[in-house]
Coordinates of C-alpha atoms in Angstrom, one line a residue:
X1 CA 0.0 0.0 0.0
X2 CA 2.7 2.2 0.6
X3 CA 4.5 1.9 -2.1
X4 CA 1.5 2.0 -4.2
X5 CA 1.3 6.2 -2.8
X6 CA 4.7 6.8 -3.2
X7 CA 4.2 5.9 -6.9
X8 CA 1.0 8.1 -7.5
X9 CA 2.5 10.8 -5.5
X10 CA 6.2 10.6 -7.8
X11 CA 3.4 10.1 -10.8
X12 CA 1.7 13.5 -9.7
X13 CA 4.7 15.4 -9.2
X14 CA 5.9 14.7 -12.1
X15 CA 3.0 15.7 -14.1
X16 CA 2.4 18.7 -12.5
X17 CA 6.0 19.8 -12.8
X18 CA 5.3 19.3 -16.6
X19 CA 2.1 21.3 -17.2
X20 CA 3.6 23.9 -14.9
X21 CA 6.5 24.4 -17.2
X22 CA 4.5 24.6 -20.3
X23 CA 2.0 27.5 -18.4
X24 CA 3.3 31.0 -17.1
X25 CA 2.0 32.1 -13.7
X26 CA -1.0 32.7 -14.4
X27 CA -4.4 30.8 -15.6
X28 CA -6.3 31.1 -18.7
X29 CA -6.2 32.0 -22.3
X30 CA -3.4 34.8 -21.4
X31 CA -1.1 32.0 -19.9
X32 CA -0.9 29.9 -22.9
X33 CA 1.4 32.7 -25.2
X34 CA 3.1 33.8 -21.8
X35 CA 7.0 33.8 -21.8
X36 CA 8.8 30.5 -20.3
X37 CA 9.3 30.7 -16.4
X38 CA 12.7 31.9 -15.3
X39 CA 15.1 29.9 -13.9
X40 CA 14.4 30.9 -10.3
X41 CA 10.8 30.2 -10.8
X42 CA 11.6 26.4 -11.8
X43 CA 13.9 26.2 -8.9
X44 CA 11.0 27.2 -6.5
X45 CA 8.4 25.0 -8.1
X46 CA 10.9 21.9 -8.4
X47 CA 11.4 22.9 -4.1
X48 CA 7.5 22.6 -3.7
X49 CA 7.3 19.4 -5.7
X50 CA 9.7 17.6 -3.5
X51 CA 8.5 19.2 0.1
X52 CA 4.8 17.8 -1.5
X53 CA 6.0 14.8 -2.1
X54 CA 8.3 14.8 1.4
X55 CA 5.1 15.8 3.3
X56 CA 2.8 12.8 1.6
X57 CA 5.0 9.9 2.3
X58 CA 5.2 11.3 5.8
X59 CA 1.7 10.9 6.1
X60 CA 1.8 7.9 4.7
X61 CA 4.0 6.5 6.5
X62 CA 2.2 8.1 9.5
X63 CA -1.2 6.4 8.6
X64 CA 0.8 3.3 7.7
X65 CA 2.3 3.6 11.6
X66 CA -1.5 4.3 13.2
X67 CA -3.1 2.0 11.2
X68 CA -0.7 -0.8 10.0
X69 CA -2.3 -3.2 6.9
X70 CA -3.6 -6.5 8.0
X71 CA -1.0 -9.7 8.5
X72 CA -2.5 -11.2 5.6
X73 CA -2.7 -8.1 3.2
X74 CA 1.6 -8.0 4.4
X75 CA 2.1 -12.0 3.1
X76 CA -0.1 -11.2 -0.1
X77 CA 2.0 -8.4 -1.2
X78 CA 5.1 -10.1 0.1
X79 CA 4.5 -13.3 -2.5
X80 CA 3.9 -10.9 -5.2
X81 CA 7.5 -8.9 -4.3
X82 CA 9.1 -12.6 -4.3
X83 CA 10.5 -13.2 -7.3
X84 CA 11.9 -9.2 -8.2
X85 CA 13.5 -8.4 -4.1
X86 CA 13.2 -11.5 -2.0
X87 CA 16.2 -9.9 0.1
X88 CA 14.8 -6.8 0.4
X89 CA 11.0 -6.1 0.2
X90 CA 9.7 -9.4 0.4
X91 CA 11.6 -10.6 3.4
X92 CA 10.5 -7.4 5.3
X93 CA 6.9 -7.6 4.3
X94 CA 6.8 -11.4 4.9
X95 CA 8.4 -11.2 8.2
X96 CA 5.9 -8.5 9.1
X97 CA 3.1 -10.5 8.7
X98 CA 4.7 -13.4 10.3
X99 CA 5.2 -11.5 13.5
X100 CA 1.6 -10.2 12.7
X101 CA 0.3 -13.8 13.8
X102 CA 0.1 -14.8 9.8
X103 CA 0.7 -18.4 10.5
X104 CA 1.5 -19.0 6.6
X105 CA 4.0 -16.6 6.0
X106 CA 6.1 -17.9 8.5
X107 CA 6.5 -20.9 6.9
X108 CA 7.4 -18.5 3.8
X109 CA 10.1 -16.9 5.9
X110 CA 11.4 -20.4 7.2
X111 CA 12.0 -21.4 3.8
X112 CA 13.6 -18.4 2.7
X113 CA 16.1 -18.7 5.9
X114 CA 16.6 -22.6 5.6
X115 CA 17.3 -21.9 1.4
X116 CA 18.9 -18.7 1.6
X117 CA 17.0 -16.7 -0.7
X118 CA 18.4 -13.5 -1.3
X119 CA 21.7 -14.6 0.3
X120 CA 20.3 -14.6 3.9
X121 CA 20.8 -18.4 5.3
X122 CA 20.0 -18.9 8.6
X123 CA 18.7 -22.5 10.0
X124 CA 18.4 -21.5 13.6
X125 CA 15.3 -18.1 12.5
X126 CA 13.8 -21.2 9.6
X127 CA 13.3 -23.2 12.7
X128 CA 12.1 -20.7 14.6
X129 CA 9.8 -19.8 11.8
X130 CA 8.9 -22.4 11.3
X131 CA 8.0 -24.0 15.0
X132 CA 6.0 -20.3 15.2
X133 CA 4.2 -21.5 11.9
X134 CA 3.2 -25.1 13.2
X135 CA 2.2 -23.4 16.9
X136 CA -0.2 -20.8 14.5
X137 CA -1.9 -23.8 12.9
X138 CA -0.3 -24.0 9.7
X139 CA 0.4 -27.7 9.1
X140 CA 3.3 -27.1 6.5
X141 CA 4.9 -25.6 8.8
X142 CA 5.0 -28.1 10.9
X143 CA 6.1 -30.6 7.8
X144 CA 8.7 -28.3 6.9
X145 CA 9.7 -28.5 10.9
X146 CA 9.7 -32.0 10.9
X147 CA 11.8 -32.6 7.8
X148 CA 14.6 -30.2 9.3
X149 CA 14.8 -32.4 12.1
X150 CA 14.4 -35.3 9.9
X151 CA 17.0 -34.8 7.5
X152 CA 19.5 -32.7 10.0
X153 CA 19.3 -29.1 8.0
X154 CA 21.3 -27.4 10.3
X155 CA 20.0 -28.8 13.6
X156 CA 21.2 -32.3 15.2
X157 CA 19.3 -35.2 13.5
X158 CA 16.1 -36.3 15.7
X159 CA 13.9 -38.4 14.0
X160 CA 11.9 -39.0 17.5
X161 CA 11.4 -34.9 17.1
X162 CA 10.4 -35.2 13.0
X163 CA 7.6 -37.9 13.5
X164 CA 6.0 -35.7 16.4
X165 CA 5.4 -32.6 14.3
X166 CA 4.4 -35.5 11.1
X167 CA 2.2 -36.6 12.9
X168 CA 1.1 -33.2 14.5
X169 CA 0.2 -32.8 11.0
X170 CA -1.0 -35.8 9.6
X171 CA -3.7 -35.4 12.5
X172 CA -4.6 -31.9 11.5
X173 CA -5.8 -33.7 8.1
X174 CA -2.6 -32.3 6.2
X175 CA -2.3 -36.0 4.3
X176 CA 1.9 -35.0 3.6
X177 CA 2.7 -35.4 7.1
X178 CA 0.5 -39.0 7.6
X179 CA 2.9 -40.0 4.4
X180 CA 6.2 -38.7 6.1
X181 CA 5.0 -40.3 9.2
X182 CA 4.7 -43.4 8.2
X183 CA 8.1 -43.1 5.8
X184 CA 10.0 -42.9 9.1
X185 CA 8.2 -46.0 11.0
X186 CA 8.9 -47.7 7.4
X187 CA 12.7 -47.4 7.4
X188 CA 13.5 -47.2 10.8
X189 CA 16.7 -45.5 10.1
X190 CA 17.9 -44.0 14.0
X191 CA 14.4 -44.6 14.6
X192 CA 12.1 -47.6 16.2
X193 CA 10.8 -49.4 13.2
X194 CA 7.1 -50.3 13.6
X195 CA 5.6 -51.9 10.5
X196 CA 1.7 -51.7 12.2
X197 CA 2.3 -47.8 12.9
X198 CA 3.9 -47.3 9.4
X199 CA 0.7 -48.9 7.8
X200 CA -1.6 -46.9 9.7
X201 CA 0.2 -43.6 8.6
X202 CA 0.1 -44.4 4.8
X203 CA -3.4 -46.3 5.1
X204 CA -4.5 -43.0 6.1
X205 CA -2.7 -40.9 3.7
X206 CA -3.8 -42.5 0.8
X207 CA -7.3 -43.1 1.8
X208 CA -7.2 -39.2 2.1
X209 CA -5.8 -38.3 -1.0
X210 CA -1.8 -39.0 -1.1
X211 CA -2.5 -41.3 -3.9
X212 CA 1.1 -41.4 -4.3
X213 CA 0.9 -42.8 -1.0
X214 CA -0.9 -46.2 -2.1
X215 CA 1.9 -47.4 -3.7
X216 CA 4.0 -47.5 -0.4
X217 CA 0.9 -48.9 1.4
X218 CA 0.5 -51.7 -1.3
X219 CA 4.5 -52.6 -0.8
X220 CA 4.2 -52.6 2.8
X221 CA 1.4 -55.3 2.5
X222 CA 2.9 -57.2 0.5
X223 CA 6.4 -57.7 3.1
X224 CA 3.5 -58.2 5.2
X225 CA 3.5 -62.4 4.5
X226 CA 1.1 -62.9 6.8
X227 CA -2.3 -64.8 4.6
X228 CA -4.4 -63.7 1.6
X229 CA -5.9 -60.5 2.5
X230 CA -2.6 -58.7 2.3
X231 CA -2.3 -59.4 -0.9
X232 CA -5.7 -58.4 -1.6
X233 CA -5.4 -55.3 0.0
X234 CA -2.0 -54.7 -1.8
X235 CA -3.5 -55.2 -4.9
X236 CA -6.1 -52.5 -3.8
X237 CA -3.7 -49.7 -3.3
X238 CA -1.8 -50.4 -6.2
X239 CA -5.0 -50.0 -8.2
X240 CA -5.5 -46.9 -6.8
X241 CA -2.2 -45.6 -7.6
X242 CA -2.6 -47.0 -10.8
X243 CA -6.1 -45.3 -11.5
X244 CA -4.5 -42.1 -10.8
X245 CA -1.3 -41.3 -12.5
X246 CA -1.4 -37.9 -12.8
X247 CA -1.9 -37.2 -9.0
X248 CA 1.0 -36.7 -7.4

């Protein structure tokens, strides 16, 4: 918003500078055929131009002080500053509306700090963007949380840690982190492997949606040797991976 009136008010300026220059002093018919301005005339209108345009963005940035744009109105334009000045303008507005209490955009800012957009890489803000992101209600947060723990991006490896804020998710009905969730009880890498939690987690994902999901579930049943209806229910998943190719 404010740089929206700093453009209309350089726009206006600019524009009246012009028409000023092309009139004498005075209005009318008689101040089309008058002579040019002197010079000390353009140097006093040039000096009211720019103590207009001083005295506007102070009350802009006045009214933007007493009455500061909404969190989500801050994220909105922040995304669309993104990709032209993620260092400068879109961090800023983006970490505004994060501290705002706009659970999204701190997931925004965690990324930018765990990829280093702009140059700026910091693990230790993404995670606490992040963990502010997951506390606010946004679930991707929390999977974005989880995989730093997960994967060890910049913090110590705990994959005790990752499945908490998976499954933090996963019960939130954000289907991703019921997938992750039951990737770690599937491999059991530094972790407890627990085949019947595993196949809960992706039974759930891909009945709600992570058709990518099924395909995992339908390997899991078949390891599973344990009668006919595993491979039945194999069989079922794969079908429904199968029905839906395009879905990632």
């Amino acid at each position: 918003m404010v740089l929206l009136f700093v453009v209309l008010a350089v726009a206006v300026a600019v524009v009246f500078a012009f028409k000023r220059s092309r009139r004498g002093p005075f209005e009318g018919s008689a101040a089309v055929n008058s002579p040019a301005l002197p010079v000390d005339s353009y140097r006093k209108l040039a000096l009211r131009v720019v103590g207009g345009i001083v005295v506007l963005l102070a009350l802009v940035a006045f009214y933007d002080f007493v009455f500061p744009a909404p969190p989500k109105t801050l994220y909105n334009f922040g995304m669309m500053m993104y990709g032209h000045n993620p260092k400068g303008a879109a961090l800023s507005l983006i970490t505004r509306a994060c501290d705002g209490g706009e659970a999204r955009a701190c997931t925004q800012l965690g990324a930018m700090y765990e990829e280093g957009v702009g140059g700026v890489q910091d693990y230790d803000k993404a995670r606490a963007a992040y963990k502010k992101a997951c506390d606010g209600g946004d679930l991707h947060g929390c999977i974005s949380l989880g995989e730093m723990f997960d994967w060890g991006h910049g913090v110590t490896t705990d994959k005790y840690l990752a499945v908490s804020y998976y499954i933090k998710a996963c019960n939130g009905g954000e289907m991703e982190g019921c997938t992750e969730a039951g990737a770690v009880y599937d491999m059991g890498i530094g972790f407890t492997e627990d085949r019947k939690q595993s196949l809960y987690y992706y039974r759930k994902a891909c009945d709600g949606g992570q058709i990518r999901t099924c395909r995992r579930l339908g390997d899991l049943y078949e390891k599973n040797e344990e009668g006919l209806l595993n491979h039945v229910l194999a069989r079922a998943a794969y079908q429904k991976d199968c029905d839906n190719p395009d879905t990632d």
